[in-house]
């Protein structure tokens, strides 16, 4: 076993003495050493209970004959980081998480890994590490938060964000605002809509790296503890059979993930994370696949923010296995892909029909014939841009309007709250991309302000930054090339007419090539907003959003 390099032979006497300083017995040292990577902390509601998950995982490992050794991973709460400098660090921590797991695993010669994340960048960060290290690994998350019925409607974090816009517009008072604050996030777990965390936890099942139920079993259900124990037992089977992440996260598995992504209407952030995972897994991937797959994948679910259902409803309706079962009726999945169950996806989903067709629509009666995410291209987004099509009002699928341009998220929010945005406008926020931000902030605050003020059917928002999984409306992000790299978004002026056609995947600005060339003359990008520390290094190495904002080696 790999861990023999730190425990076998006379030369490893000092190493064994250190293991014994940990309280390990000779019997424990002789067994496979399984790294249990827990992102438990006291700042993320989705992570506050991960110590319970880790204890269950370790129990499972011991039952199956391994020695679990726990070490931590960091995590940022996107909700708390939203709307200030903290959000610049959120996406950037994905690479820190992957790098730190690589360092800990190789430094201590772990034989296999159980990965315990729950929220936004932590899930893909751990999957990136698994693909890079290519040691037997399994992921088990902390599960989704519950949604609570308050005043006749089930609420979530997005409720609280949009309530701010409603309060500013005078449609609710302070008591109403306070009531929604109390009701929005009623339990531990990843925020309850099909936001980024739940999107990635669900797609972890589809990629084959998590056991069935990982994405949807609510955080407070005891079934979640049992799932964690099974994950602990299963890692020993994966180790014994030498089944590794790159055996699982193949090009076909990525294809399946995109299929289910479209059917579920996942967060646009999945269009950052799936390319990044594919990059580390050495699996071919082009973002253009998204539109090809979307064009023939029906959208079966409208979970918040696209609709009124939450992940607890998806769980009760049969979960991700049921969604995949429904898609398989039209041969839309590659069902011979390997999974951490030791079985194929086809075997996993065979006996999991849909239990509630009001939550998971029948394959012959979907919400739409095309998927939940669209990639738009044109002279404003030469390399591409991304929108959560399923969360866009029909009135905004095709829109033309004048640009109102802002150099930062803060400037845009100030303008929105001061009533400077009018019906028909296209809000443009630039210098918020991976390099230019740096860190590619989520723009939930401005989109929530627009929606909360009742403008989501009249106003579009475009940025080289990104949007939260909780965002709804005609919010188009990932515009590439970004402003700091001289992308066309850097040269838009107030009043330029922007032409959006989400149906046909087009994003253009009505400015001639000659005029655009004139605007480029003598141009210099804005100064970086952060010039020190990790973000300075990050901005020099990070790739385009269309490449998954990965850290390039050269």
Coordinates of C-alpha atoms in Angstrom, one line a residue:
X1 CA 0.0 0.0 0.0
X2 CA 1.1 3.6 -0.7
X3 CA 1.3 4.5 3.0
X4 CA 4.1 1.9 3.4
X5 CA 6.5 4.6 2.5
X6 CA 5.9 6.2 5.9
X7 CA 5.5 3.1 8.0
X8 CA 7.4 0.0 6.8
X9 CA 11.0 -1.0 7.6
X10 CA 13.7 -0.1 10.1
X11 CA 14.2 3.3 8.5
X12 CA 10.6 4.3 9.3
X13 CA 11.1 3.8 13.1
X14 CA 10.9 7.6 13.7
X15 CA 7.8 7.9 11.5
X16 CA 6.0 5.1 13.4
X17 CA 7.0 6.8 16.7
X18 CA 5.1 9.9 15.5
X19 CA 2.0 7.8 14.6
X20 CA 2.2 6.4 18.1
X21 CA 2.4 9.9 19.5
X22 CA -1.1 10.3 17.9
X23 CA -2.3 7.3 19.9
X24 CA -2.3 4.9 17.0
X25 CA -1.6 1.2 17.8
X26 CA 0.5 -1.1 15.7
X27 CA -2.7 -2.7 14.3
X28 CA -4.0 0.7 13.2
X29 CA -0.7 1.7 11.6
X30 CA -0.6 -1.5 9.6
X31 CA -4.0 -0.8 8.1
X32 CA -4.6 1.5 5.1
X33 CA -4.4 5.1 6.1
X34 CA -7.5 6.9 4.9
X35 CA -7.4 10.7 4.9
X36 CA -10.8 12.2 6.0
X37 CA -10.9 15.8 4.7
X38 CA -13.4 17.7 6.7
X39 CA -14.3 21.3 5.8
X40 CA -16.1 21.7 9.2
X41 CA -16.0 25.3 10.5
X42 CA -18.2 27.7 12.6
X43 CA -18.8 30.3 9.9
X44 CA -20.7 28.4 7.2
X45 CA -24.2 27.1 8.1
X46 CA -23.6 24.3 5.6
X47 CA -20.5 23.2 7.4
X48 CA -21.3 23.7 11.1
X49 CA -22.4 20.1 11.4
X50 CA -19.7 18.4 9.4
X51 CA -18.0 17.1 12.5
X52 CA -21.0 14.7 12.8
X53 CA -20.5 13.6 9.2
X54 CA -16.8 13.1 9.8
X55 CA -17.4 10.9 12.8
X56 CA -19.8 8.8 10.8
X57 CA -17.4 8.5 8.0
X58 CA -14.6 7.4 10.4
X59 CA -16.9 4.8 12.0
X60 CA -17.5 3.4 8.5
X61 CA -13.8 3.2 7.7
X62 CA -13.1 1.4 10.9
X63 CA -15.9 -1.1 10.3
X64 CA -14.4 -1.9 6.9
X65 CA -10.8 -2.3 8.2
X66 CA -9.1 1.0 7.6
X67 CA -7.6 3.7 9.8
X68 CA -9.2 7.1 9.4
X69 CA -7.1 10.2 10.0
X70 CA -8.9 13.6 9.8
X71 CA -7.5 16.9 8.5
X72 CA -9.2 20.1 7.7
X73 CA -10.0 22.2 4.6
X74 CA -11.0 25.8 4.5
X75 CA -14.2 27.3 3.2
X76 CA -15.9 30.6 2.5
X77 CA -19.6 31.2 3.0
X78 CA -20.6 32.9 -0.2
X79 CA -23.7 34.5 1.4
X80 CA -21.6 36.2 4.2
X81 CA -18.9 37.2 1.7
X82 CA -21.4 38.7 -0.7
X83 CA -21.3 42.3 -1.7
X84 CA -17.9 43.3 -0.3
X85 CA -14.2 42.5 -0.8
X86 CA -14.7 39.0 0.8
X87 CA -16.4 37.8 -2.4
X88 CA -13.1 38.3 -4.3
X89 CA -11.8 35.3 -2.3
X90 CA -14.6 32.9 -2.8
X91 CA -13.8 31.4 -6.2
X92 CA -10.1 31.8 -5.5
X93 CA -10.3 29.5 -2.5
X94 CA -11.3 26.6 -4.8
X95 CA -7.6 26.4 -5.9
X96 CA -6.4 26.8 -2.3
X97 CA -8.5 23.9 -1.2
X98 CA -7.3 21.7 -4.0
X99 CA -3.7 22.6 -3.4
X100 CA -3.8 22.1 0.3
X101 CA -5.4 18.6 -0.1
X102 CA -2.7 17.7 -2.5
X103 CA 0.0 18.9 -0.1
X104 CA -1.5 17.1 2.9
X105 CA -2.2 13.8 1.0
X106 CA 1.3 13.5 -0.5
X107 CA 3.2 14.7 2.5
X108 CA 1.5 12.1 4.7
X109 CA 1.2 9.3 2.2
X110 CA -2.5 8.6 2.6
X111 CA -3.8 5.6 0.7
X112 CA -7.2 7.0 -0.1
X113 CA -9.5 10.0 0.7
X114 CA -13.0 10.7 1.9
X115 CA -13.9 14.2 1.1
X116 CA -16.5 16.1 3.2
X117 CA -17.5 19.4 1.8
X118 CA -20.9 21.0 1.4
X119 CA -20.9 24.5 0.0
X120 CA -20.1 26.4 -3.1
X121 CA -16.4 26.3 -4.0
X122 CA -15.5 23.6 -1.5
X123 CA -17.2 20.8 -3.4
X124 CA -15.4 21.4 -6.7
X125 CA -12.2 22.2 -4.9
X126 CA -12.2 18.7 -3.4
X127 CA -13.2 17.1 -6.7
X128 CA -10.3 18.9 -8.4
X129 CA -7.9 17.6 -5.8
X130 CA -9.3 14.0 -6.2
X131 CA -8.8 14.2 -10.0
X132 CA -5.3 15.6 -9.6
X133 CA -4.1 13.1 -7.0
X134 CA -5.9 10.1 -8.6
X135 CA -6.0 8.1 -5.4
X136 CA -9.2 6.2 -4.5
X137 CA -11.6 8.8 -3.2
X138 CA -15.3 9.4 -2.4
X139 CA -17.2 12.5 -1.6
X140 CA -20.0 12.8 1.0
X141 CA -21.5 16.2 1.7
X142 CA -23.4 17.7 4.6
X143 CA -26.7 17.9 2.8
X144 CA -29.1 20.7 1.9
X145 CA -30.8 23.1 4.3
X146 CA -34.5 22.8 4.8
X147 CA -36.9 25.4 3.5
X148 CA -39.6 26.7 5.8
X149 CA -43.1 27.7 5.1
X150 CA -43.5 31.3 6.1
X151 CA -46.7 33.3 5.4
X152 CA -47.8 30.7 2.8
X153 CA -44.6 30.4 0.9
X154 CA -41.4 28.3 1.3
X155 CA -38.4 30.6 1.8
X156 CA -34.7 30.4 1.2
X157 CA -31.6 32.7 1.3
X158 CA -32.6 34.3 -2.0
X159 CA -35.7 35.5 -0.2
X160 CA -33.6 37.5 2.2
X161 CA -31.5 39.1 -0.6
X162 CA -34.5 40.1 -2.6
X163 CA -36.3 41.4 0.5
X164 CA -33.6 44.2 0.6
X165 CA -34.7 45.4 -2.8
X166 CA -38.4 45.1 -1.8
X167 CA -37.7 47.2 1.3
X168 CA -35.8 49.8 -0.7
X169 CA -38.8 49.9 -3.2
X170 CA -41.2 50.4 -0.2
X171 CA -43.2 47.2 -0.9
X172 CA -42.4 45.7 2.6
X173 CA -41.7 47.5 5.9
X174 CA -39.1 46.8 8.6
X175 CA -41.3 44.2 10.3
X176 CA -41.7 42.3 7.0
X177 CA -37.9 42.5 6.4
X178 CA -37.2 41.1 9.9
X179 CA -39.7 38.3 9.4
X180 CA -38.1 37.2 6.2
X181 CA -34.6 37.4 7.8
X182 CA -35.8 35.0 10.5
X183 CA -37.4 32.5 8.1
X184 CA -34.9 32.4 5.2
X185 CA -32.3 30.0 6.6
X186 CA -34.0 27.7 9.3
X187 CA -31.4 24.9 9.6
X188 CA -27.9 23.9 9.0
X189 CA -27.0 22.7 5.5
X190 CA -26.3 24.2 2.1
X191 CA -28.9 26.9 1.2
X192 CA -32.0 25.1 0.0
X193 CA -32.5 26.1 -3.6
X194 CA -30.7 24.7 -6.7
X195 CA -27.9 27.2 -5.9
X196 CA -24.2 26.4 -6.5
X197 CA -23.6 24.2 -3.5
X198 CA -26.6 21.9 -4.1
X199 CA -25.9 21.9 -7.9
X200 CA -22.4 20.6 -7.3
X201 CA -23.5 18.1 -4.6
X202 CA -26.1 16.7 -7.1
X203 CA -23.6 16.7 -10.0
X204 CA -21.2 14.8 -7.7
X205 CA -23.6 11.9 -7.9
X206 CA -23.8 12.2 -11.7
X207 CA -20.0 12.3 -12.0
X208 CA -20.0 9.1 -10.0
X209 CA -17.9 10.4 -7.1
X210 CA -20.7 10.3 -4.5
X211 CA -23.2 7.7 -3.4
X212 CA -26.8 8.1 -4.5
X213 CA -28.6 10.5 -2.2
X214 CA -25.6 12.7 -1.6
X215 CA -27.1 15.8 -3.4
X216 CA -30.6 15.7 -1.9
X217 CA -30.9 14.0 1.5
X218 CA -31.6 16.9 3.9
X219 CA -28.8 17.9 6.3
X220 CA -30.9 17.2 9.4
X221 CA -32.1 13.7 8.4
X222 CA -30.5 10.8 10.1
X223 CA -30.3 9.2 6.7
X224 CA -27.4 11.6 6.1
X225 CA -25.4 10.1 8.9
X226 CA -26.1 6.6 7.5
X227 CA -24.9 7.8 4.1
X228 CA -21.7 9.0 5.6
X229 CA -21.1 5.6 7.3
X230 CA -21.6 3.9 4.0
X231 CA -19.2 6.3 2.3
X232 CA -16.6 5.3 4.9
X233 CA -17.2 1.6 4.3
X234 CA -17.2 2.2 0.5
X235 CA -13.8 3.9 0.4
X236 CA -12.2 0.6 1.6
X237 CA -13.8 -1.2 -1.3
X238 CA -12.6 1.4 -3.7
X239 CA -9.1 1.1 -2.3
X240 CA -9.1 -2.7 -2.4
X241 CA -10.3 -2.7 -6.1
X242 CA -8.0 0.3 -6.9
X243 CA -10.8 2.3 -8.5
X244 CA -9.6 5.8 -8.9
X245 CA -11.2 9.2 -9.7
X246 CA -10.0 9.3 -13.2
X247 CA -11.5 5.9 -13.8
X248 CA -14.8 7.5 -12.7
X249 CA -14.6 11.1 -13.9
X250 CA -14.2 10.3 -17.6
X251 CA -15.4 12.3 -20.6
X252 CA -18.6 10.3 -20.6
X253 CA -19.2 11.2 -16.9
X254 CA -18.7 14.9 -17.6
X255 CA -21.1 14.5 -20.5
X256 CA -23.7 13.0 -18.1
X257 CA -23.1 15.8 -15.6
X258 CA -23.9 18.4 -18.3
X259 CA -27.0 16.5 -19.3
X260 CA -28.3 16.4 -15.7
X261 CA -27.2 20.0 -15.2
X262 CA -29.5 21.1 -18.1
X263 CA -32.4 19.0 -16.8
X264 CA -32.1 20.4 -13.3
X265 CA -31.4 24.0 -14.2
X266 CA -28.3 24.2 -12.1
X267 CA -26.3 27.2 -11.1
X268 CA -24.3 28.9 -13.9
X269 CA -21.2 28.3 -11.6
X270 CA -21.3 24.7 -12.8
X271 CA -20.0 26.1 -16.0
X272 CA -16.9 27.2 -14.1
X273 CA -16.5 24.0 -12.1
X274 CA -17.2 21.3 -14.6
X275 CA -14.4 22.5 -17.0
X276 CA -12.0 22.8 -14.0
X277 CA -12.8 19.3 -12.9
X278 CA -12.5 18.0 -16.5
X279 CA -9.1 19.8 -16.8
X280 CA -7.7 18.0 -13.8
X281 CA -9.3 14.7 -14.8
X282 CA -7.6 14.9 -18.2
X283 CA -11.1 14.6 -19.8
X284 CA -11.7 16.6 -23.0
X285 CA -14.2 19.4 -22.5
X286 CA -15.4 22.5 -24.4
X287 CA -18.0 24.9 -23.1
X288 CA -19.6 24.8 -26.5
X289 CA -20.8 21.3 -25.6
X290 CA -23.3 23.0 -23.2
X291 CA -25.4 24.4 -26.1
X292 CA -25.2 21.2 -28.0
X293 CA -26.4 19.2 -25.1
X294 CA -28.9 21.8 -24.0
X295 CA -30.5 21.8 -27.4
X296 CA -31.6 18.2 -26.9
X297 CA -32.0 18.0 -23.2
X298 CA -35.4 18.8 -21.7
X299 CA -35.6 21.0 -18.6
X300 CA -37.4 18.8 -16.0
X301 CA -37.1 20.8 -12.8
X302 CA -37.8 24.3 -11.7
X303 CA -36.2 24.5 -8.3
X304 CA -35.6 27.8 -6.5
X305 CA -34.7 30.4 -7.9
X306 CA -36.4 29.2 -11.1
X307 CA -39.5 28.0 -9.3
X308 CA -41.1 27.3 -6.0
X309 CA -39.6 23.9 -5.2
X310 CA -36.6 23.3 -3.0
X311 CA -34.1 20.5 -2.7
X312 CA -36.2 18.8 0.0
X313 CA -38.9 18.4 -2.6
X314 CA -36.5 16.9 -5.1
X315 CA -35.4 14.4 -2.4
X316 CA -39.0 13.4 -1.8
X317 CA -39.6 13.1 -5.6
X318 CA -36.8 10.5 -5.9
X319 CA -33.7 12.6 -6.1
X320 CA -31.0 12.7 -8.7
X321 CA -31.4 9.0 -9.5
X322 CA -35.0 9.6 -10.5
X323 CA -34.0 12.6 -12.7
X324 CA -31.4 10.4 -14.4
X325 CA -34.0 7.5 -14.7
X326 CA -36.3 9.9 -16.5
X327 CA -33.6 11.1 -18.9
X328 CA -32.7 7.5 -19.6
X329 CA -36.1 6.9 -21.1
X330 CA -34.9 8.8 -24.2
X331 CA -31.3 7.4 -24.1
X332 CA -29.9 10.8 -23.1
X333 CA -27.2 9.4 -20.7
X334 CA -24.2 7.2 -21.0
X335 CA -25.1 4.6 -18.4
X336 CA -22.0 2.4 -18.5
X337 CA -19.9 4.8 -16.6
X338 CA -18.3 3.6 -13.4
X339 CA -19.3 5.1 -10.0
X340 CA -18.1 4.9 -6.4
X341 CA -20.8 2.3 -5.7
X342 CA -18.7 -0.1 -7.7
X343 CA -21.6 -0.3 -10.1
X344 CA -22.4 1.6 -13.3
X345 CA -24.8 4.6 -13.4
X346 CA -27.3 2.4 -15.2
X347 CA -27.3 -0.1 -12.3
X348 CA -27.5 2.7 -9.8
X349 CA -30.6 4.3 -11.2
X350 CA -32.5 1.2 -12.5
X351 CA -35.0 0.9 -9.6
X352 CA -35.4 4.7 -8.9
X353 CA -38.5 6.0 -10.8
X354 CA -39.9 9.5 -10.2
X355 CA -42.2 9.7 -7.2
X356 CA -43.7 13.1 -7.8
X357 CA -44.1 14.4 -11.4
X358 CA -45.0 17.8 -10.1
X359 CA -41.4 18.3 -9.0
X360 CA -39.6 16.2 -11.7
X361 CA -41.6 16.7 -14.9
X362 CA -42.1 13.7 -17.3
X363 CA -39.7 13.5 -20.1
X364 CA -42.5 14.0 -22.6
X365 CA -43.9 17.0 -20.7
X366 CA -40.9 19.1 -19.6
X367 CA -40.8 22.8 -18.7
X368 CA -39.0 23.3 -21.9
X369 CA -37.5 21.2 -24.6
X370 CA -34.1 22.8 -24.0
X371 CA -31.9 22.8 -21.0
X372 CA -31.6 25.2 -18.1
X373 CA -28.3 26.9 -19.0
X374 CA -27.3 28.6 -22.2
X375 CA -23.9 29.8 -23.6
X376 CA -24.2 33.1 -25.5
X377 CA -21.6 34.4 -28.1
X378 CA -21.3 37.4 -30.2
X379 CA -19.3 40.6 -30.7
X380 CA -19.7 41.4 -27.0
X381 CA -18.7 37.9 -25.8
X382 CA -16.4 36.6 -28.5
X383 CA -15.3 33.6 -26.4
X384 CA -18.7 33.2 -24.7
X385 CA -20.9 34.0 -21.7
X386 CA -23.3 32.1 -19.6
X387 CA -26.9 32.6 -18.4
X388 CA -29.3 30.4 -16.4
X389 CA -32.0 30.3 -19.0
X390 CA -34.5 28.5 -16.8
X391 CA -34.6 31.4 -14.3
X392 CA -35.2 34.0 -17.0
X393 CA -38.7 35.5 -17.5
X394 CA -40.1 34.7 -21.0
X395 CA -40.3 38.5 -21.6
X396 CA -36.5 38.7 -21.3
X397 CA -35.4 35.8 -23.4
X398 CA -35.0 38.3 -26.3
X399 CA -34.2 41.9 -25.3
X400 CA -32.7 45.0 -26.7
X401 CA -31.8 48.0 -24.6
X402 CA -29.3 50.8 -23.8
X403 CA -26.3 50.1 -21.7
X404 CA -25.6 51.6 -18.3
X405 CA -22.0 50.9 -17.5
X406 CA -20.4 50.5 -14.1
X407 CA -16.8 49.8 -13.2
X408 CA -17.6 47.7 -10.2
X409 CA -20.4 45.9 -8.4
X410 CA -20.6 48.6 -5.7
X411 CA -21.2 51.3 -8.4
X412 CA -24.0 49.3 -9.9
X413 CA -25.7 48.5 -6.6
X414 CA -25.6 52.2 -5.6
X415 CA -27.2 53.2 -9.0
X416 CA -30.0 50.5 -8.6
X417 CA -30.9 51.6 -5.1
X418 CA -30.9 55.2 -6.1
X419 CA -33.5 54.5 -8.9
X420 CA -31.1 55.3 -11.7
X421 CA -32.0 52.1 -13.6
X422 CA -35.0 52.3 -15.8
X423 CA -37.2 49.7 -17.6
X424 CA -35.4 48.4 -20.7
X425 CA -31.9 49.1 -19.5
X426 CA -29.0 46.7 -19.7
X427 CA -26.8 47.1 -16.7
X428 CA -23.1 46.3 -17.5
X429 CA -20.6 45.6 -14.7
X430 CA -17.1 45.2 -15.8
X431 CA -13.6 44.6 -14.3
X432 CA -15.0 41.9 -12.1
X433 CA -13.6 38.9 -14.0
X434 CA -11.1 36.3 -12.7
X435 CA -8.1 38.5 -13.4
X436 CA -9.8 41.9 -13.3
X437 CA -11.7 41.5 -10.0
X438 CA -9.5 39.8 -9.2
X439 CA -11.5 36.7 -8.1
X440 CA -14.6 37.0 -10.2
X441 CA -17.2 38.0 -7.6
X442 CA -20.8 36.7 -7.6
X443 CA -23.4 39.4 -8.3
X444 CA -26.3 38.3 -6.2
X445 CA -26.7 41.7 -4.5
X446 CA -27.4 43.7 -7.7
X447 CA -29.6 41.0 -9.3
X448 CA -31.6 40.6 -6.1
X449 CA -32.0 44.3 -5.9
X450 CA -33.4 44.3 -9.5
X451 CA -35.7 41.4 -8.8
X452 CA -36.8 42.8 -5.4
X453 CA -37.7 46.1 -7.0
X454 CA -39.9 44.3 -9.6
X455 CA -37.6 45.0 -12.6
X456 CA -36.6 41.4 -13.4
X457 CA -38.9 41.3 -16.4
X458 CA -37.6 44.6 -17.8
X459 CA -33.9 44.9 -17.0
X460 CA -30.9 42.7 -18.0
X461 CA -27.5 42.6 -16.3
X462 CA -24.3 41.7 -18.0
X463 CA -20.9 41.2 -16.4
X464 CA -17.4 39.6 -16.8
X465 CA -18.0 38.5 -13.2
X466 CA -20.4 35.7 -12.3
X467 CA -23.7 35.2 -10.6
X468 CA -24.8 33.2 -7.6
X469 CA -26.8 30.0 -8.1
X470 CA -29.6 32.0 -6.3
X471 CA -29.7 34.6 -9.1
X472 CA -32.7 34.8 -11.3
X473 CA -33.5 37.1 -14.2
X474 CA -31.7 37.9 -17.4
X475 CA -28.3 37.9 -15.7
X476 CA -25.5 37.1 -18.1
X477 CA -22.1 36.4 -16.6
X478 CA -18.6 35.0 -17.5
X479 CA -18.4 37.5 -20.5
X480 CA -15.1 36.6 -22.1
X481 CA -12.6 37.9 -22.9
X482 CA -12.9 40.0 -19.7
X483 CA -12.4 43.7 -19.5
X484 CA -8.9 43.7 -18.1
X485 CA -7.7 41.5 -21.0
X486 CA -9.2 44.0 -23.6
X487 CA -12.4 42.2 -24.2
X488 CA -15.2 44.2 -26.0
X489 CA -17.0 44.7 -22.6
X490 CA -14.1 47.1 -21.7
X491 CA -15.2 49.5 -24.5
X492 CA -19.0 49.7 -24.1
X493 CA -20.3 53.2 -23.4
X494 CA -23.5 54.4 -21.8
X495 CA -26.3 54.3 -24.3
X496 CA -24.8 51.6 -26.6
X497 CA -27.6 49.3 -27.7
X498 CA -27.1 45.7 -26.5
X499 CA -28.9 42.9 -28.3
X500 CA -29.6 39.8 -26.2
X501 CA -31.1 36.6 -27.8
X502 CA -31.0 33.8 -25.2
X503 CA -33.1 31.6 -27.4
X504 CA -30.5 31.6 -30.2
X505 CA -27.4 32.1 -28.0
X506 CA -26.4 35.5 -29.1
X507 CA -25.0 38.5 -27.3
X508 CA -24.1 41.6 -29.4
X509 CA -23.5 45.3 -29.0
X510 CA -24.6 47.5 -31.8
X511 CA -21.3 49.2 -32.3
X512 CA -19.4 48.9 -35.6
X513 CA -16.0 47.2 -35.9
X514 CA -14.6 50.6 -37.0
X515 CA -16.0 52.4 -33.9
X516 CA -14.8 49.6 -31.6
X517 CA -11.3 49.9 -33.1
X518 CA -11.2 53.6 -32.4
X519 CA -12.3 53.0 -28.8
X520 CA -9.4 50.6 -28.4
X521 CA -6.7 53.2 -29.4
X522 CA -4.5 54.0 -26.5
X523 CA -6.5 51.9 -24.1
X524 CA -5.0 50.9 -20.8
X525 CA -6.9 48.5 -18.4
X526 CA -8.0 49.7 -15.0
X527 CA -5.6 49.2 -12.2
X528 CA -6.1 46.0 -10.2
X529 CA -8.4 46.5 -7.2
X530 CA -6.2 44.2 -5.1
X531 CA -2.4 44.5 -5.5
X532 CA -1.1 42.4 -2.7
X533 CA -1.2 38.9 -1.2
X534 CA -2.9 35.8 -2.6
X535 CA -5.2 37.6 -5.0
X536 CA -2.2 39.3 -6.7
X537 CA -0.7 35.9 -7.4
X538 CA -4.0 34.4 -8.3
X539 CA -4.7 37.2 -10.9
X540 CA -1.4 36.4 -12.7
X541 CA -2.1 32.7 -13.0
X542 CA -5.8 32.3 -13.4
X543 CA -7.3 31.5 -16.8
X544 CA -10.4 32.8 -18.5
X545 CA -13.9 31.9 -17.2
X546 CA -14.5 30.0 -20.4
X547 CA -11.6 27.7 -19.3
X548 CA -13.1 27.2 -15.9
X549 CA -10.9 29.9 -14.2
X550 CA -8.3 27.3 -13.5
X551 CA -4.8 28.1 -12.4
X552 CA -2.5 27.4 -15.4
X553 CA 0.9 25.9 -14.9
X554 CA 2.5 27.9 -17.7

